Tab-separated table of C-alpha atoms in Angstrom:
chain	number	residue	atom	x	y	z
A	92	UNK	CA	-27.955	-4.471	8.969
A	93	UNK	CA	-24.285	-4.767	8.124
A	94	UNK	CA	-22.434	-1.485	8.585
A	95	UNK	CA	-19.829	-0.858	5.883
A	96	UNK	CA	-17.104	1.640	4.993
A	97	UNK	CA	-15.483	1.868	1.554
A	98	UNK	CA	-11.933	3.141	1.057
A	99	UNK	CA	-10.510	3.465	-2.449
A	100	UNK	CA	-8.336	6.140	-4.067
A	101	UNK	CA	-10.476	6.094	-7.233
A	102	UNK	CA	-13.849	7.790	-6.892
A	103	UNK	CA	-15.208	5.793	-9.831
A	104	UNK	CA	-14.376	2.571	-7.974
A	105	UNK	CA	-16.195	3.880	-4.888
A	106	UNK	CA	-19.245	4.850	-6.934
A	107	UNK	CA	-19.303	1.487	-8.695
A	108	UNK	CA	-19.028	-0.556	-5.499
A	109	UNK	CA	-21.627	1.654	-3.809
A	110	UNK	CA	-24.062	0.958	-6.638
A	111	UNK	CA	-23.324	-2.781	-6.510
A	112	UNK	CA	-23.945	-2.918	-2.764
A	113	UNK	CA	-27.143	-0.858	-2.858
A	114	UNK	CA	-28.459	-2.904	-5.784
A	115	UNK	CA	-27.500	-6.425	-4.731
A	116	UNK	CA	-26.957	-6.309	-0.962
A	117	UNK	CA	-29.979	-4.692	0.655
A	118	UNK	CA	-28.792	-5.736	4.112
A	119	UNK	CA	-25.697	-3.509	3.921
A	120	UNK	CA	-25.688	0.113	5.097
A	121	UNK	CA	-22.757	2.140	3.754
A	122	UNK	CA	-21.785	4.438	6.626
A	123	UNK	CA	-19.018	6.294	4.836
A	124	UNK	CA	-16.770	6.224	1.791
A	125	UNK	CA	-13.598	8.138	1.030
A	126	UNK	CA	-10.520	8.272	-1.186
A	127	UNK	CA	-8.386	9.885	1.536
A	128	UNK	CA	-6.414	7.804	4.018
A	129	UNK	CA	-6.622	10.255	6.930
A	130	UNK	CA	-10.408	10.524	6.588
A	131	UNK	CA	-10.643	6.745	6.418
A	132	UNK	CA	-8.682	6.192	9.624
A	133	UNK	CA	-10.775	8.735	11.547
A	134	UNK	CA	-14.055	7.347	10.226
A	135	UNK	CA	-13.216	3.703	10.925
A	136	UNK	CA	-12.128	4.422	14.491
A	137	UNK	CA	-15.244	6.548	15.143
A	138	UNK	CA	-17.974	4.652	13.247
A	139	UNK	CA	-16.788	1.116	14.013
A	140	UNK	CA	-18.031	-0.686	10.890
A	141	UNK	CA	-18.799	-4.394	10.599
A	142	UNK	CA	-16.921	-4.619	7.307
A	143	UNK	CA	-14.295	-2.533	5.533
A	144	UNK	CA	-13.936	-2.621	1.761
A	145	UNK	CA	-10.321	-1.576	1.279
A	146	UNK	CA	-8.326	-0.919	-1.871
A	147	UNK	CA	-4.739	-2.146	-1.707
A	148	UNK	CA	-2.943	0.404	-3.853
A	149	UNK	CA	-3.416	4.012	-2.760
A	150	UNK	CA	-0.965	6.921	-3.112
A	151	UNK	CA	-0.816	8.242	0.470
A	152	UNK	CA	-0.908	4.997	2.434
A	153	UNK	CA	-1.482	1.622	0.863
A	154	UNK	CA	-4.110	-0.668	2.350
A	155	UNK	CA	-1.612	-2.522	4.511
A	156	UNK	CA	-0.213	0.660	6.051
A	157	UNK	CA	-3.680	2.045	6.701
A	158	UNK	CA	-4.567	-1.096	8.670
A	159	UNK	CA	-1.481	-0.625	10.801
A	160	UNK	CA	-2.619	2.855	11.860
A	161	UNK	CA	-6.094	1.850	13.043
A	162	UNK	CA	-7.124	1.657	16.684
A	163	UNK	CA	-10.411	-0.130	15.942
A	164	UNK	CA	-9.925	-3.483	14.207
A	165	UNK	CA	-13.038	-5.483	15.137
A	166	UNK	CA	-14.390	-5.646	11.610
A	167	UNK	CA	-14.218	-8.047	8.698
A	168	UNK	CA	-11.825	-6.954	5.977
A	169	UNK	CA	-12.518	-7.317	2.272
A	170	UNK	CA	-9.716	-6.223	-0.022
A	171	UNK	CA	-10.769	-4.798	-3.373
A	172	UNK	CA	-8.015	-5.236	-5.911
A	173	UNK	CA	-7.298	-5.244	-9.631
A	174	UNK	CA	-4.470	-7.731	-9.107
A	175	UNK	CA	-5.019	-11.463	-9.421
A	176	UNK	CA	-2.958	-14.662	-9.085
A	177	UNK	CA	-0.187	-14.040	-6.578
A	178	UNK	CA	-1.939	-11.431	-4.459
A	179	UNK	CA	-5.147	-13.400	-4.210
A	180	UNK	CA	-3.315	-16.558	-3.130
A	181	UNK	CA	-1.591	-14.620	-0.378
A	182	UNK	CA	-4.856	-13.165	0.903
A	183	UNK	CA	-6.612	-16.530	0.852
A	184	UNK	CA	-3.844	-18.132	2.863
A	185	UNK	CA	-4.283	-15.469	5.526
A	186	UNK	CA	-8.099	-15.821	5.574
A	187	UNK	CA	-8.657	-12.309	4.226
A	188	UNK	CA	-11.511	-12.022	1.762
A	189	UNK	CA	-11.082	-10.168	-1.509
A	190	UNK	CA	-13.034	-8.883	-4.474
A	191	UNK	CA	-11.322	-8.730	-7.833
A	192	UNK	CA	-12.154	-5.650	-9.897
A	193	UNK	CA	-14.409	-5.460	-11.835
A	194	UNK	CA	-16.483	-6.874	-9.003
A	195	UNK	CA	-19.011	-9.593	-9.817
A	196	UNK	CA	-22.408	-9.582	-8.106
A	197	UNK	CA	-22.075	-13.198	-6.937
A	198	UNK	CA	-18.623	-12.591	-5.405
A	199	UNK	CA	-19.902	-9.535	-3.554
A	200	UNK	CA	-22.933	-11.371	-2.186
A	201	UNK	CA	-20.801	-14.318	-1.106
A	202	UNK	CA	-18.432	-11.996	0.796
A	203	UNK	CA	-21.329	-10.289	2.556
A	204	UNK	CA	-22.804	-13.670	3.507
A	205	UNK	CA	-19.558	-14.457	5.329
A	206	UNK	CA	-19.720	-11.127	7.165
A	207	UNK	CA	-23.308	-11.837	8.224
A	208	UNK	CA	-22.311	-15.245	9.610
A	209	UNK	CA	-19.359	-13.767	11.491
A	210	UNK	CA	-21.543	-11.028	12.972
A	211	UNK	CA	-24.113	-13.573	14.127
A	212	UNK	CA	-21.346	-15.685	15.671
A	213	UNK	CA	-19.678	-12.622	17.206
A	214	UNK	CA	-16.452	-13.367	15.321
A	215	UNK	CA	-16.135	-10.135	13.353
A	216	UNK	CA	-12.502	-9.166	12.963
A	217	UNK	CA	-10.978	-12.562	13.690
A	218	UNK	CA	-9.603	-12.903	10.157
A	219	UNK	CA	-8.127	-9.415	10.406
A	220	UNK	CA	-6.590	-10.172	13.800
A	221	UNK	CA	-4.956	-13.323	12.423
A	222	UNK	CA	-3.671	-11.483	9.380
A	223	UNK	CA	-2.155	-8.659	11.421
A	224	UNK	CA	-0.577	-11.005	13.945
A	225	UNK	CA	1.039	-12.992	11.121
A	226	UNK	CA	2.122	-10.066	8.967
A	227	UNK	CA	2.278	-6.834	10.933
A	228	UNK	CA	6.055	-6.874	11.098
A	229	UNK	CA	6.094	-6.857	7.296
A	230	UNK	CA	3.452	-4.188	6.758
A	231	UNK	CA	4.248	-1.190	8.938
A	232	UNK	CA	5.394	2.074	7.407
A	233	UNK	CA	8.772	2.326	9.055
A	234	UNK	CA	9.795	-1.285	8.967
A	235	UNK	CA	11.034	-3.999	6.710
A	236	UNK	CA	8.694	-4.606	3.798
A	237	UNK	CA	6.871	-2.599	1.182
A	238	UNK	CA	4.331	-3.716	-1.419
A	239	UNK	CA	5.404	-3.208	-5.042
A	240	UNK	CA	2.461	-3.450	-7.475
A	241	UNK	CA	3.153	-4.872	-10.926
A	242	UNK	CA	0.983	-5.953	-13.817
A	243	UNK	CA	0.066	-9.415	-12.555
A	244	UNK	CA	1.373	-9.554	-9.010
A	245	UNK	CA	2.375	-7.642	-5.923
A	246	UNK	CA	5.869	-8.270	-4.589
A	247	UNK	CA	6.769	-7.593	-0.958
A	248	UNK	CA	10.393	-6.518	-0.579
A	249	UNK	CA	12.386	-5.361	2.423
A	250	UNK	CA	12.961	-1.617	2.373
A	251	UNK	CA	16.493	-2.187	3.612
A	252	UNK	CA	17.216	-4.109	0.388
A	253	UNK	CA	16.271	-1.208	-1.909
A	254	UNK	CA	19.342	0.538	-3.335
A	255	UNK	CA	17.581	3.283	-5.241
A	256	UNK	CA	14.444	4.110	-7.220
A	257	UNK	CA	14.362	5.769	-10.619
A	258	UNK	CA	11.438	7.551	-12.234
A	259	UNK	CA	10.091	6.199	-15.510
A	260	UNK	CA	7.151	8.495	-16.221
A	261	UNK	CA	4.097	7.130	-14.438
A	262	UNK	CA	6.137	4.059	-13.459
A	263	UNK	CA	9.170	3.581	-11.206
A	264	UNK	CA	12.157	1.282	-11.469
A	265	UNK	CA	13.136	-0.176	-8.089
A	266	UNK	CA	16.701	-1.518	-7.859
A	267	UNK	CA	17.591	-3.984	-5.116
A	268	UNK	CA	20.882	-4.783	-3.430
A	269	UNK	CA	20.891	-8.296	-4.924
A	270	UNK	CA	20.839	-6.895	-8.462
A	271	UNK	CA	17.145	-7.488	-9.133
A	272	UNK	CA	15.023	-4.749	-10.684
A	273	UNK	CA	11.256	-4.266	-10.506
A	274	UNK	CA	9.156	-1.900	-12.625
A	275	UNK	CA	6.100	-0.870	-10.635
A	276	UNK	CA	2.872	0.928	-11.479
A	277	UNK	CA	3.470	3.901	-9.182
A	278	UNK	CA	5.241	7.141	-9.943
A	279	UNK	CA	8.222	8.215	-7.876
A	280	UNK	CA	6.230	10.647	-5.733
A	281	UNK	CA	3.657	8.011	-4.817
A	282	UNK	CA	6.362	5.534	-3.896
A	283	UNK	CA	8.248	8.094	-1.809
A	284	UNK	CA	5.235	8.451	0.498
A	285	UNK	CA	5.556	4.779	1.466
A	286	UNK	CA	9.290	4.748	2.114
A	287	UNK	CA	10.971	5.370	5.453
A	288	UNK	CA	11.789	9.090	5.385
A	289	UNK	CA	14.797	8.593	7.659
A	290	UNK	CA	16.405	6.162	5.228
A	291	UNK	CA	15.340	7.294	1.759
A	292	UNK	CA	16.032	10.728	0.271
A	293	UNK	CA	14.957	12.171	-3.052
A	294	UNK	CA	18.168	13.682	-4.421
A	295	UNK	CA	16.914	14.440	-7.932
A	296	UNK	CA	13.643	14.758	-9.812
A	297	UNK	CA	14.232	11.237	-11.102
A	298	UNK	CA	15.957	9.479	-8.188
A	299	UNK	CA	15.409	8.381	-4.593
A	300	UNK	CA	18.350	6.694	-2.845
A	301	UNK	CA	18.828	4.595	0.268
A	302	UNK	CA	21.251	6.550	2.456
A	303	UNK	CA	22.691	3.324	3.851
A	304	UNK	CA	24.152	2.430	0.444
A	305	UNK	CA	26.072	5.642	-0.273
A	306	UNK	CA	29.771	4.914	-0.807
A	307	UNK	CA	30.953	8.392	-1.866
A	308	UNK	CA	29.670	11.896	-2.505
A	309	UNK	CA	31.375	13.764	-5.320
A	310	UNK	CA	31.274	17.558	-5.002
A	311	UNK	CA	30.008	19.725	-7.835
A	312	UNK	CA	27.216	22.096	-8.784
A	313	UNK	CA	24.822	19.579	-7.315
A	314	UNK	CA	27.319	16.776	-7.266
A	315	UNK	CA	26.628	13.084	-7.441
A	316	UNK	CA	26.635	10.065	-5.171
A	317	UNK	CA	28.248	6.730	-5.830
A	318	UNK	CA	26.446	3.760	-4.327
A	319	UNK	CA	28.099	0.581	-3.098
A	320	UNK	CA	27.408	-1.141	-6.428
A	321	UNK	CA	29.362	1.549	-8.298
A	322	UNK	CA	26.280	3.315	-9.650
A	323	UNK	CA	26.700	7.108	-9.937
A	324	UNK	CA	23.513	9.127	-9.435
A	325	UNK	CA	23.269	12.905	-9.985
A	326	UNK	CA	22.224	15.269	-7.209
A	327	UNK	CA	20.199	18.319	-8.219
A	328	UNK	CA	21.282	21.710	-6.875
A	329	UNK	CA	17.990	22.117	-5.019
A	330	UNK	CA	18.492	18.780	-3.207
A	331	UNK	CA	22.194	19.122	-2.403
A	332	UNK	CA	21.818	20.738	1.027
A	333	UNK	CA	19.183	18.239	2.114
A	334	UNK	CA	21.438	15.338	1.146
A	335	UNK	CA	24.465	16.813	2.921
A	336	UNK	CA	22.358	17.372	6.016
A	337	UNK	CA	21.670	13.641	6.118
A	338	UNK	CA	25.168	12.356	5.394
A	339	UNK	CA	27.069	14.866	7.557
A	340	UNK	CA	24.868	14.645	10.668
């Protein structure tokens, strides 16, 4: 039997994949499923699955960051994603399997066949090892790159290149030092959980800034900051002391 764990922030996605596996892949035993990153990390390290079905976009830690926090990595990794084109090409290049939501029975069975072969050949986890060795420096929580999900692609950008982020309802505008702007399908709170807390500070209900790009702070009720590109961003009264603590340390 193939031992599996499912990690996805949407319970409906977990339930759907569970049904697909139980219906079409009788040789797979689902050890555990969860929509919480901390539970996932503990379960993977303790249960040591043969295969991990992992969603990419999750609010606490995305799939890449979760991988970086694992001690046990001797399993085959299958990303489950709603994003096609660019993301899929990247995963294929790095020998990581994927299932595009909604998941097709044939795609699921084909992925499991590969896991079975790898288990028989004692090569479980080799694709994951290669992927991490090639990309770990771009995927860790406190380092250079962060995944920005958009409608038809996922863009990896260096955190150090992000000037500021602005809330747009359930979306967020991400402004880069080079003048580019990305609109991503995460709200500001979700994005803030992925950013380096030593570098990025939420100074307003609608704004997160990169401390490294502050040019001036203008005093006032809450005040405002001017970034190196001349952009003025308001500081709420409730966030003023936190900001000053960072810039005056």
